[in-house]
């Protein structure tokens, strides 16, 4: 029996936290984490280059809220559908192999799109189709990645590892806009702004995916085995995951908060590039530069936020960070909408990025700490479903409205609504019970 096929040992639930470092910290765990994060970082860089370039191309070429809404639907809805299955697969199969298969599928779809664009066919629907395939791959990859991190990381190191991972992702988000802007601007000048301008970035994404898969292949990751019980059928697994979430007060509450944030903050924030092009027009080449500066501002904030969470806030209340950052998103959305100067607009985008790790890192850590390993794939699958459904729903409302109402007005309205809904989610009795349950669960871990 190989290392990958051996059952993963389950820590003694009655053991005192930190009682035995040798039990808590399996051998070579740090090497596995470093290699895993390295491979994901390389793959992520290529994916981010594609994401920025495609949305910039659609923004500059069409300047339409409807087009941006369609891009969000095709870019997120397939993820929601596939995550229904992806979460169960992550609990039933080897998570490493699932991640590798998803990466390979996304790379093949990207390569196919590059070949089609080189042939001269550049209808917008083909770009939407590629976004849909990439989104479906993410629906498999996201729950597997989220569940694999606690599988190879000792529980007491989870928040720091998640914080470091968030910082790395933020650093890639800092490099990617600058790289995408430079490559896309050069390629646009060569190709006259046609869709063929995207091809060099697509090819880079294929190369980074191959490198990421190769690095991941070197890590031995066991398949989660359910000891002492016969493996249930797929549908039974899915029903069990739904029942678990329905009866888990904190997980249910956190999914509601995720839905609110992605519906009222993430969705309208996707219109900020369109607002930039419309409210601060500067010509095609300068528009690309301004779009890159906007994303870099956001990414610098995320890098700084990730560093703060991983270091100074590692021992702070996870719940407190989630609540404060959620309310901050509402205030910052209002600030974006009221920005009359482009540099003020960039400054508020920086602050939005700064707030993101204070929401995402403690949220993921709390789920990893409170959900049993054999159910984490399904729980993270449903997290992906909520995010991937809330985002396109929000965009189907805000996108068409952006062609009728000023985006500034939509951002202010979304911010005010975020304050109201998050406040209700926190201070209603159900919210208070969920918060109390989470604090009790994490107290035993730490």
CSV table of C-alpha atoms in Angstrom, one decimal:
chain,number,residue,atom,x,y,z
A,1,UNK,CA,0.0,0.0,0.0
A,2,UNK,CA,1.5,3.4,-1.0
A,3,UNK,CA,1.6,6.4,1.2
A,4,UNK,CA,-1.2,8.1,-0.8
A,5,UNK,CA,-3.5,5.1,-0.3
A,6,UNK,CA,-3.0,4.7,3.5
A,7,UNK,CA,-5.7,6.0,5.8
A,8,UNK,CA,-5.0,9.4,7.3
A,9,UNK,CA,-4.7,9.2,11.1
A,10,UNK,CA,-7.3,11.0,13.1
A,11,UNK,CA,-6.1,13.0,16.2
A,12,UNK,CA,-7.5,11.9,19.5
A,13,UNK,CA,-10.5,14.2,20.1
A,14,UNK,CA,-9.9,14.1,23.9
A,15,UNK,CA,-6.3,15.0,23.8
A,16,UNK,CA,-5.4,18.4,25.3
A,17,UNK,CA,-4.4,21.1,22.8
A,18,UNK,CA,-0.7,21.2,22.4
A,19,UNK,CA,-0.1,18.3,24.8
A,20,UNK,CA,2.4,16.6,22.5
A,21,UNK,CA,4.1,18.4,19.7
A,22,UNK,CA,5.1,15.1,18.1
A,23,UNK,CA,1.5,14.1,17.8
A,24,UNK,CA,0.3,17.5,16.7
A,25,UNK,CA,3.0,18.1,14.1
A,26,UNK,CA,3.4,15.1,11.7
A,27,UNK,CA,6.9,14.7,10.1
A,28,UNK,CA,7.6,16.7,7.0
A,29,UNK,CA,4.4,18.7,7.3
A,30,UNK,CA,6.2,22.0,6.6
A,31,UNK,CA,7.8,20.6,3.5
A,32,UNK,CA,4.4,19.5,2.2
A,33,UNK,CA,2.8,22.9,2.9
A,34,UNK,CA,5.7,24.8,1.3
A,35,UNK,CA,5.5,22.7,-1.9
A,36,UNK,CA,1.8,22.8,-2.0
A,37,UNK,CA,1.6,26.6,-1.6
A,38,UNK,CA,4.4,27.0,-4.2
A,39,UNK,CA,2.6,25.0,-6.8
A,40,UNK,CA,-0.7,26.7,-6.2
A,41,UNK,CA,1.1,30.1,-6.3
A,42,UNK,CA,2.6,29.5,-9.8
A,43,UNK,CA,-0.8,28.2,-11.1
A,44,UNK,CA,-2.6,31.1,-9.5
A,45,UNK,CA,-0.4,33.7,-11.2
A,46,UNK,CA,-1.4,32.4,-14.7
A,47,UNK,CA,-5.1,32.3,-13.8
A,48,UNK,CA,-5.0,35.9,-12.5
A,49,UNK,CA,-3.3,37.1,-15.6
A,50,UNK,CA,-6.1,35.6,-17.7
A,51,UNK,CA,-8.8,36.9,-15.3
A,52,UNK,CA,-7.5,40.5,-15.5
A,53,UNK,CA,-6.9,40.5,-19.2
A,54,UNK,CA,-10.3,39.1,-20.1
A,55,UNK,CA,-12.3,41.5,-18.0
A,56,UNK,CA,-10.2,44.4,-19.1
A,57,UNK,CA,-10.7,43.4,-22.7
A,58,UNK,CA,-14.5,43.1,-22.2
A,59,UNK,CA,-14.6,46.4,-20.2
A,60,UNK,CA,-12.7,48.5,-22.8
A,61,UNK,CA,-14.2,46.9,-25.9
A,62,UNK,CA,-17.9,46.9,-24.9
A,63,UNK,CA,-18.2,49.3,-21.9
A,64,UNK,CA,-21.5,47.6,-21.1
A,65,UNK,CA,-23.0,46.6,-17.8
A,66,UNK,CA,-24.9,43.8,-19.5
A,67,UNK,CA,-21.7,42.3,-20.9
A,68,UNK,CA,-20.0,42.5,-17.5
A,69,UNK,CA,-23.1,40.8,-16.0
A,70,UNK,CA,-22.9,38.0,-18.5
A,71,UNK,CA,-19.2,37.6,-17.9
A,72,UNK,CA,-19.9,37.2,-14.2
A,73,UNK,CA,-22.7,34.6,-14.9
A,74,UNK,CA,-20.5,32.5,-17.1
A,75,UNK,CA,-17.5,33.0,-14.9
A,76,UNK,CA,-19.2,31.9,-11.6
A,77,UNK,CA,-22.4,30.0,-12.2
A,78,UNK,CA,-20.7,26.8,-13.6
A,79,UNK,CA,-18.6,26.8,-10.4
A,80,UNK,CA,-21.8,26.8,-8.3
A,81,UNK,CA,-23.2,23.8,-10.3
A,82,UNK,CA,-20.0,21.8,-10.3
A,83,UNK,CA,-19.3,22.5,-6.6
A,84,UNK,CA,-22.4,20.4,-5.7
A,85,UNK,CA,-20.4,17.4,-7.0
A,86,UNK,CA,-16.9,18.8,-6.3
A,87,UNK,CA,-17.4,18.9,-2.5
A,88,UNK,CA,-18.5,15.3,-2.4
A,89,UNK,CA,-15.6,14.2,-4.6
A,90,UNK,CA,-13.1,16.0,-2.3
A,91,UNK,CA,-14.4,13.9,0.6
A,92,UNK,CA,-14.4,10.6,-1.4
A,93,UNK,CA,-11.3,10.8,-3.6
A,94,UNK,CA,-7.7,11.9,-3.4
A,95,UNK,CA,-7.7,15.7,-3.1
A,96,UNK,CA,-4.3,16.1,-4.8
A,97,UNK,CA,-5.4,14.2,-7.9
A,98,UNK,CA,-8.6,16.2,-8.1
A,99,UNK,CA,-6.6,19.5,-8.0
A,100,UNK,CA,-4.3,18.2,-10.7
A,101,UNK,CA,-7.1,17.1,-13.0
A,102,UNK,CA,-8.9,20.4,-12.6
A,103,UNK,CA,-5.8,22.4,-13.4
A,104,UNK,CA,-5.1,20.3,-16.4
A,105,UNK,CA,-8.7,20.8,-17.7
A,106,UNK,CA,-8.5,24.5,-17.3
A,107,UNK,CA,-5.2,24.7,-19.1
A,108,UNK,CA,-6.5,22.7,-22.0
A,109,UNK,CA,-9.6,24.9,-22.3
A,110,UNK,CA,-7.4,28.0,-22.3
A,111,UNK,CA,-5.1,26.5,-24.9
A,112,UNK,CA,-8.1,25.7,-27.1
A,113,UNK,CA,-9.3,29.3,-26.8
A,114,UNK,CA,-5.9,30.7,-27.8
A,115,UNK,CA,-5.9,28.5,-30.9
A,116,UNK,CA,-9.4,29.7,-31.9
A,117,UNK,CA,-8.5,33.4,-31.4
A,118,UNK,CA,-5.4,33.0,-33.5
A,119,UNK,CA,-7.6,31.6,-36.3
A,120,UNK,CA,-9.3,35.0,-36.4
A,121,UNK,CA,-12.6,34.0,-34.7
A,122,UNK,CA,-13.2,36.4,-31.8
A,123,UNK,CA,-17.0,36.3,-31.1
A,124,UNK,CA,-17.7,37.3,-27.5
A,125,UNK,CA,-19.6,34.0,-26.9
A,126,UNK,CA,-16.4,32.0,-27.3
A,127,UNK,CA,-14.8,34.0,-24.5
A,128,UNK,CA,-17.8,33.4,-22.3
A,129,UNK,CA,-17.6,29.6,-23.1
A,130,UNK,CA,-13.9,29.6,-22.0
A,131,UNK,CA,-14.9,31.4,-18.8
A,132,UNK,CA,-17.5,28.8,-18.1
A,133,UNK,CA,-15.0,25.9,-18.5
A,134,UNK,CA,-12.5,27.6,-16.2
A,135,UNK,CA,-15.3,28.2,-13.7
A,136,UNK,CA,-16.3,24.6,-13.8
A,137,UNK,CA,-12.7,23.5,-13.1
A,138,UNK,CA,-12.7,25.9,-10.1
A,139,UNK,CA,-15.8,24.2,-8.8
A,140,UNK,CA,-13.7,21.0,-8.5
A,141,UNK,CA,-10.5,22.6,-7.4
A,142,UNK,CA,-11.7,25.1,-4.7
A,143,UNK,CA,-13.2,22.6,-2.2
A,144,UNK,CA,-10.3,20.2,-2.7
A,145,UNK,CA,-7.7,22.9,-2.0
A,146,UNK,CA,-9.6,24.3,1.0
A,147,UNK,CA,-9.9,20.8,2.5
A,148,UNK,CA,-6.4,19.7,1.6
A,149,UNK,CA,-4.7,22.5,3.6
A,150,UNK,CA,-5.9,21.3,7.0
A,151,UNK,CA,-5.2,17.8,5.9
A,152,UNK,CA,-1.4,18.5,5.7
A,153,UNK,CA,-1.3,21.3,8.3
A,154,UNK,CA,-1.4,20.8,12.1
A,155,UNK,CA,-4.5,22.5,13.5
A,156,UNK,CA,-2.5,24.9,15.7
A,157,UNK,CA,-0.7,26.3,12.7
A,158,UNK,CA,-3.8,26.7,10.5
A,159,UNK,CA,-4.5,30.4,10.9
A,160,UNK,CA,-0.8,31.3,10.2
A,161,UNK,CA,-0.7,29.0,7.2
A,162,UNK,CA,-3.9,30.4,5.9
A,163,UNK,CA,-2.7,34.0,6.6
A,164,UNK,CA,0.6,33.2,4.7
A,165,UNK,CA,-1.4,31.7,1.9
A,166,UNK,CA,-3.6,34.7,1.7
A,167,UNK,CA,-0.5,37.0,1.7
A,168,UNK,CA,1.1,35.0,-1.2
A,169,UNK,CA,-2.2,35.2,-3.1
A,170,UNK,CA,-2.3,38.9,-2.5
A,171,UNK,CA,1.3,39.2,-3.7
A,172,UNK,CA,0.3,37.4,-6.9
A,173,UNK,CA,-2.6,39.7,-7.2
A,174,UNK,CA,-0.1,42.6,-6.9
A,175,UNK,CA,2.2,41.2,-9.7
A,176,UNK,CA,-0.6,39.9,-11.9
A,177,UNK,CA,-2.3,43.3,-12.8
A,178,UNK,CA,1.1,44.9,-13.5
A,179,UNK,CA,2.1,41.9,-15.7
A,180,UNK,CA,-1.3,41.6,-17.4
A,181,UNK,CA,-1.3,45.4,-18.0
A,182,UNK,CA,2.2,45.4,-19.6
A,183,UNK,CA,1.6,42.2,-21.7
A,184,UNK,CA,-2.0,43.2,-22.7
A,185,UNK,CA,-1.0,46.8,-23.6
A,186,UNK,CA,1.9,45.6,-25.8
A,187,UNK,CA,-0.2,42.9,-27.4
A,188,UNK,CA,-3.1,45.3,-28.0
A,189,UNK,CA,-0.8,47.7,-29.8
A,190,UNK,CA,0.5,44.8,-32.0
A,191,UNK,CA,-3.0,43.3,-32.7
A,192,UNK,CA,-5.0,46.6,-32.9
A,193,UNK,CA,-6.9,45.9,-29.7
A,194,UNK,CA,-8.5,42.7,-31.1
A,195,UNK,CA,-9.3,39.6,-29.0
A,196,UNK,CA,-6.0,38.1,-30.3
A,197,UNK,CA,-4.3,40.4,-27.8
A,198,UNK,CA,-5.3,37.9,-25.1
A,199,UNK,CA,-3.4,35.0,-26.7
A,200,UNK,CA,0.1,35.6,-25.1
A,201,UNK,CA,-1.5,35.7,-21.7
A,202,UNK,CA,-3.4,32.5,-22.4
A,203,UNK,CA,-0.2,30.7,-23.3
A,204,UNK,CA,1.5,31.9,-20.1
A,205,UNK,CA,-1.4,30.5,-18.2
A,206,UNK,CA,-0.9,27.1,-19.8
A,207,UNK,CA,2.8,27.0,-18.9
A,208,UNK,CA,2.1,28.0,-15.2
A,209,UNK,CA,-0.5,25.3,-14.9
A,210,UNK,CA,1.9,22.7,-16.1
A,211,UNK,CA,4.5,23.9,-13.6
A,212,UNK,CA,1.9,23.9,-10.8
A,213,UNK,CA,0.8,20.3,-11.6
A,214,UNK,CA,4.4,19.1,-11.7
A,215,UNK,CA,5.2,20.6,-8.2
A,216,UNK,CA,2.0,19.1,-6.7
A,217,UNK,CA,2.8,15.7,-8.1
A,218,UNK,CA,5.8,15.5,-5.8
A,219,UNK,CA,3.7,15.7,-2.6
A,220,UNK,CA,2.3,12.5,-1.0
A,221,UNK,CA,-1.3,13.2,0.1
A,222,UNK,CA,-3.4,10.3,1.5
A,223,UNK,CA,-7.0,9.8,0.6
A,224,UNK,CA,-9.3,10.4,3.6
A,225,UNK,CA,-10.7,7.0,4.7
A,226,UNK,CA,-13.7,6.5,6.9
A,227,UNK,CA,-12.7,3.9,9.4
A,228,UNK,CA,-15.2,1.4,10.8
A,229,UNK,CA,-18.1,2.2,8.4
A,230,UNK,CA,-18.9,1.2,4.8
A,231,UNK,CA,-18.5,4.1,2.4
A,232,UNK,CA,-22.1,5.5,1.7
A,233,UNK,CA,-23.3,6.1,-1.8
A,234,UNK,CA,-22.8,9.5,-3.6
A,235,UNK,CA,-26.3,10.7,-3.0
A,236,UNK,CA,-26.2,9.7,0.7
A,237,UNK,CA,-23.0,11.7,1.0
A,238,UNK,CA,-24.5,14.7,-0.6
A,239,UNK,CA,-27.6,14.5,1.7
A,240,UNK,CA,-25.4,14.0,4.7
A,241,UNK,CA,-23.5,17.2,3.8
A,242,UNK,CA,-26.7,19.2,3.4
A,243,UNK,CA,-28.1,17.9,6.7
A,244,UNK,CA,-24.8,18.6,8.5
A,245,UNK,CA,-24.8,22.3,7.3
A,246,UNK,CA,-28.5,22.7,8.1
A,247,UNK,CA,-27.9,21.6,11.7
A,248,UNK,CA,-24.6,23.3,12.3
A,249,UNK,CA,-25.5,26.8,13.6
A,250,UNK,CA,-22.1,28.5,12.9
A,251,UNK,CA,-21.6,27.0,9.4
A,252,UNK,CA,-25.1,27.9,8.4
A,253,UNK,CA,-24.6,31.5,9.7
A,254,UNK,CA,-21.3,31.9,8.0
A,255,UNK,CA,-22.8,30.8,4.7
A,256,UNK,CA,-25.4,33.5,5.1
A,257,UNK,CA,-22.7,36.1,5.7
A,258,UNK,CA,-20.8,34.9,2.6
A,259,UNK,CA,-23.9,35.3,0.5
A,260,UNK,CA,-24.5,38.8,1.8
A,261,UNK,CA,-20.9,39.9,1.1
A,262,UNK,CA,-20.7,38.4,-2.4
A,263,UNK,CA,-24.2,39.7,-3.3
A,264,UNK,CA,-23.8,43.3,-1.9
A,265,UNK,CA,-20.0,43.9,-2.0
A,266,UNK,CA,-18.2,41.6,-4.4
A,267,UNK,CA,-20.8,41.9,-7.2
A,268,UNK,CA,-21.0,45.7,-7.3
A,269,UNK,CA,-17.3,46.0,-6.8
A,270,UNK,CA,-16.9,44.2,-10.1
A,271,UNK,CA,-18.3,47.3,-11.7
A,272,UNK,CA,-15.4,49.5,-10.4
A,273,UNK,CA,-13.4,49.0,-13.6
A,274,UNK,CA,-16.4,50.1,-15.7
A,275,UNK,CA,-16.8,53.1,-13.4
A,276,UNK,CA,-13.1,53.9,-13.9
A,277,UNK,CA,-13.4,53.9,-17.7
A,278,UNK,CA,-16.6,55.9,-17.7
A,279,UNK,CA,-16.0,58.4,-14.9
A,280,UNK,CA,-12.3,58.9,-15.5
A,281,UNK,CA,-11.8,58.3,-19.3
A,282,UNK,CA,-8.3,58.6,-20.6
A,283,UNK,CA,-8.1,56.7,-23.9
A,284,UNK,CA,-7.5,53.0,-24.5
A,285,UNK,CA,-3.8,52.8,-23.6
A,286,UNK,CA,-4.1,55.0,-20.5
A,287,UNK,CA,-7.3,53.1,-19.5
A,288,UNK,CA,-5.3,49.9,-19.4
A,289,UNK,CA,-2.7,51.6,-17.2
A,290,UNK,CA,-5.5,53.0,-14.9
A,291,UNK,CA,-7.1,49.6,-14.7
A,292,UNK,CA,-3.8,48.1,-13.7
A,293,UNK,CA,-3.3,50.8,-11.0
A,294,UNK,CA,-6.8,50.0,-9.6
A,295,UNK,CA,-6.0,46.3,-9.3
A,296,UNK,CA,-2.5,47.0,-7.9
A,297,UNK,CA,-4.0,49.3,-5.3
A,298,UNK,CA,-6.4,46.6,-4.2
A,299,UNK,CA,-3.6,43.9,-4.2
A,300,UNK,CA,-1.2,46.0,-2.1
A,301,UNK,CA,-4.0,46.3,0.5
A,302,UNK,CA,-4.5,42.6,0.4
A,303,UNK,CA,-0.8,41.9,0.8
A,304,UNK,CA,-0.6,44.2,3.8
A,305,UNK,CA,-3.8,42.8,5.3
A,306,UNK,CA,-2.6,39.2,4.9
A,307,UNK,CA,0.7,40.1,6.7
A,308,UNK,CA,-1.2,41.7,9.5
A,309,UNK,CA,-3.6,38.8,9.9
A,310,UNK,CA,-0.8,36.2,9.9
A,311,UNK,CA,1.4,38.1,12.4
A,312,UNK,CA,-0.3,40.7,14.7
A,313,UNK,CA,-3.8,39.3,14.5
A,314,UNK,CA,-3.1,35.6,14.7
A,315,UNK,CA,-4.4,35.3,18.2
A,316,UNK,CA,-7.3,37.8,17.9
A,317,UNK,CA,-11.0,36.8,17.7
A,318,UNK,CA,-11.8,35.1,14.4
A,319,UNK,CA,-15.5,36.1,14.8
A,320,UNK,CA,-14.5,39.7,15.7
A,321,UNK,CA,-12.4,40.0,12.5
A,322,UNK,CA,-15.3,38.7,10.3
A,323,UNK,CA,-17.9,41.0,11.8
A,324,UNK,CA,-15.7,44.2,11.7
A,325,UNK,CA,-14.4,43.5,8.1
A,326,UNK,CA,-18.0,42.8,6.9
A,327,UNK,CA,-19.2,46.2,8.2
A,328,UNK,CA,-16.1,47.8,6.8
A,329,UNK,CA,-17.0,46.6,3.3
A,330,UNK,CA,-20.2,48.6,3.6
A,331,UNK,CA,-18.4,51.8,4.5
A,332,UNK,CA,-15.8,51.3,1.8
A,333,UNK,CA,-18.4,50.7,-0.9
A,334,UNK,CA,-19.9,54.1,0.1
A,335,UNK,CA,-16.5,55.7,-0.1
A,336,UNK,CA,-15.9,54.3,-3.6
A,337,UNK,CA,-19.2,55.6,-4.8
A,338,UNK,CA,-18.5,59.1,-3.4
A,339,UNK,CA,-15.0,59.3,-4.9
A,340,UNK,CA,-14.8,62.4,-7.1
A,341,UNK,CA,-11.0,62.1,-7.7
A,342,UNK,CA,-9.3,59.1,-9.3
A,343,UNK,CA,-6.6,59.0,-6.6
A,344,UNK,CA,-9.2,59.0,-3.9
A,345,UNK,CA,-10.9,56.1,-5.8
A,346,UNK,CA,-7.6,54.2,-5.8
A,347,UNK,CA,-7.1,54.9,-2.1
A,348,UNK,CA,-10.5,53.4,-1.2
A,349,UNK,CA,-9.7,50.4,-3.4
A,350,UNK,CA,-6.6,49.9,-1.4
A,351,UNK,CA,-8.6,49.9,1.8
A,352,UNK,CA,-11.0,47.3,0.4
A,353,UNK,CA,-8.1,45.1,-0.3
A,354,UNK,CA,-6.8,45.6,3.2
A,355,UNK,CA,-10.1,44.4,4.6
A,356,UNK,CA,-10.4,41.3,2.5
A,357,UNK,CA,-7.9,39.1,4.5
A,358,UNK,CA,-9.6,40.1,7.8
A,359,UNK,CA,-12.8,38.4,6.3
A,360,UNK,CA,-11.5,35.5,4.2
A,361,UNK,CA,-8.7,34.2,6.4
A,362,UNK,CA,-10.6,33.8,9.7
A,363,UNK,CA,-13.6,32.5,7.8
A,364,UNK,CA,-11.7,29.7,6.2
A,365,UNK,CA,-9.8,28.9,9.4
A,366,UNK,CA,-12.9,28.7,11.5
A,367,UNK,CA,-14.4,26.2,9.1
A,368,UNK,CA,-11.3,24.2,9.0
A,369,UNK,CA,-11.2,24.2,12.8
A,370,UNK,CA,-14.8,23.3,13.5
A,371,UNK,CA,-15.7,20.9,10.6
A,372,UNK,CA,-14.6,17.3,10.7
A,373,UNK,CA,-12.0,16.4,8.1
A,374,UNK,CA,-14.2,13.8,6.3
A,375,UNK,CA,-16.9,16.5,5.8
A,376,UNK,CA,-14.7,19.5,4.9
A,377,UNK,CA,-14.8,18.9,1.1
A,378,UNK,CA,-18.6,19.1,1.1
A,379,UNK,CA,-18.7,22.1,3.4
A,380,UNK,CA,-16.2,24.0,1.3
A,381,UNK,CA,-18.1,22.9,-1.8
A,382,UNK,CA,-21.2,24.6,-0.4
A,383,UNK,CA,-19.1,27.7,0.4
A,384,UNK,CA,-18.1,27.7,-3.2
A,385,UNK,CA,-21.7,27.3,-4.3
A,386,UNK,CA,-22.9,30.2,-2.2
A,387,UNK,CA,-20.1,32.5,-3.5
A,388,UNK,CA,-20.6,31.4,-7.1
A,389,UNK,CA,-24.4,31.9,-7.0
A,390,UNK,CA,-24.5,35.1,-5.0
A,391,UNK,CA,-22.0,36.8,-7.3
A,392,UNK,CA,-23.8,36.3,-10.6
A,393,UNK,CA,-27.2,37.0,-9.0
A,394,UNK,CA,-25.8,40.3,-7.8
A,395,UNK,CA,-24.3,41.1,-11.2
A,396,UNK,CA,-27.6,40.3,-13.0
A,397,UNK,CA,-29.1,43.1,-10.9
A,398,UNK,CA,-26.3,45.6,-10.7
A,399,UNK,CA,-24.9,45.0,-14.3
A,400,UNK,CA,-28.0,46.1,-16.2
A,401,UNK,CA,-28.7,48.8,-13.7
A,402,UNK,CA,-25.2,50.2,-14.4
A,403,UNK,CA,-26.5,51.0,-17.9
A,404,UNK,CA,-29.4,53.0,-16.5
A,405,UNK,CA,-28.1,54.4,-13.1
A,406,UNK,CA,-24.7,55.8,-12.3
A,407,UNK,CA,-22.4,53.2,-10.8
A,408,UNK,CA,-21.6,55.6,-8.0
A,409,UNK,CA,-25.2,55.5,-6.9
A,410,UNK,CA,-25.2,51.7,-7.0
A,411,UNK,CA,-22.1,51.5,-4.8
A,412,UNK,CA,-23.5,53.8,-2.2
A,413,UNK,CA,-26.8,52.0,-2.1
A,414,UNK,CA,-25.0,48.6,-1.8
A,415,UNK,CA,-22.9,49.9,1.1
A,416,UNK,CA,-25.9,51.1,3.0
A,417,UNK,CA,-27.7,47.8,2.5
A,418,UNK,CA,-24.6,45.9,3.6
A,419,UNK,CA,-24.6,47.8,6.9
A,420,UNK,CA,-28.3,46.9,7.5
A,421,UNK,CA,-28.2,43.2,6.5
A,422,UNK,CA,-24.9,42.4,8.3
A,423,UNK,CA,-26.1,44.2,11.4
A,424,UNK,CA,-29.2,42.0,11.3
A,425,UNK,CA,-27.2,38.8,10.8
A,426,UNK,CA,-25.0,39.6,13.8
A,427,UNK,CA,-27.5,40.9,16.3
A,428,UNK,CA,-30.6,38.7,15.7
A,429,UNK,CA,-30.9,35.8,18.2
A,430,UNK,CA,-29.9,33.2,15.6
A,431,UNK,CA,-26.7,35.2,14.8
A,432,UNK,CA,-25.8,35.6,18.4
A,433,UNK,CA,-26.2,31.8,19.0
A,434,UNK,CA,-24.1,31.0,16.0
A,435,UNK,CA,-21.3,33.4,17.2
A,436,UNK,CA,-21.4,31.9,20.6
A,437,UNK,CA,-21.2,28.3,19.2
A,438,UNK,CA,-18.1,29.3,17.1
A,439,UNK,CA,-16.3,30.8,20.1
A,440,UNK,CA,-16.9,27.7,22.2
A,441,UNK,CA,-15.6,25.4,19.4
A,442,UNK,CA,-12.5,27.4,18.7
A,443,UNK,CA,-11.7,27.9,22.4
A,444,UNK,CA,-11.1,24.1,22.7
A,445,UNK,CA,-8.8,24.2,19.7
A,446,UNK,CA,-6.6,26.9,21.0
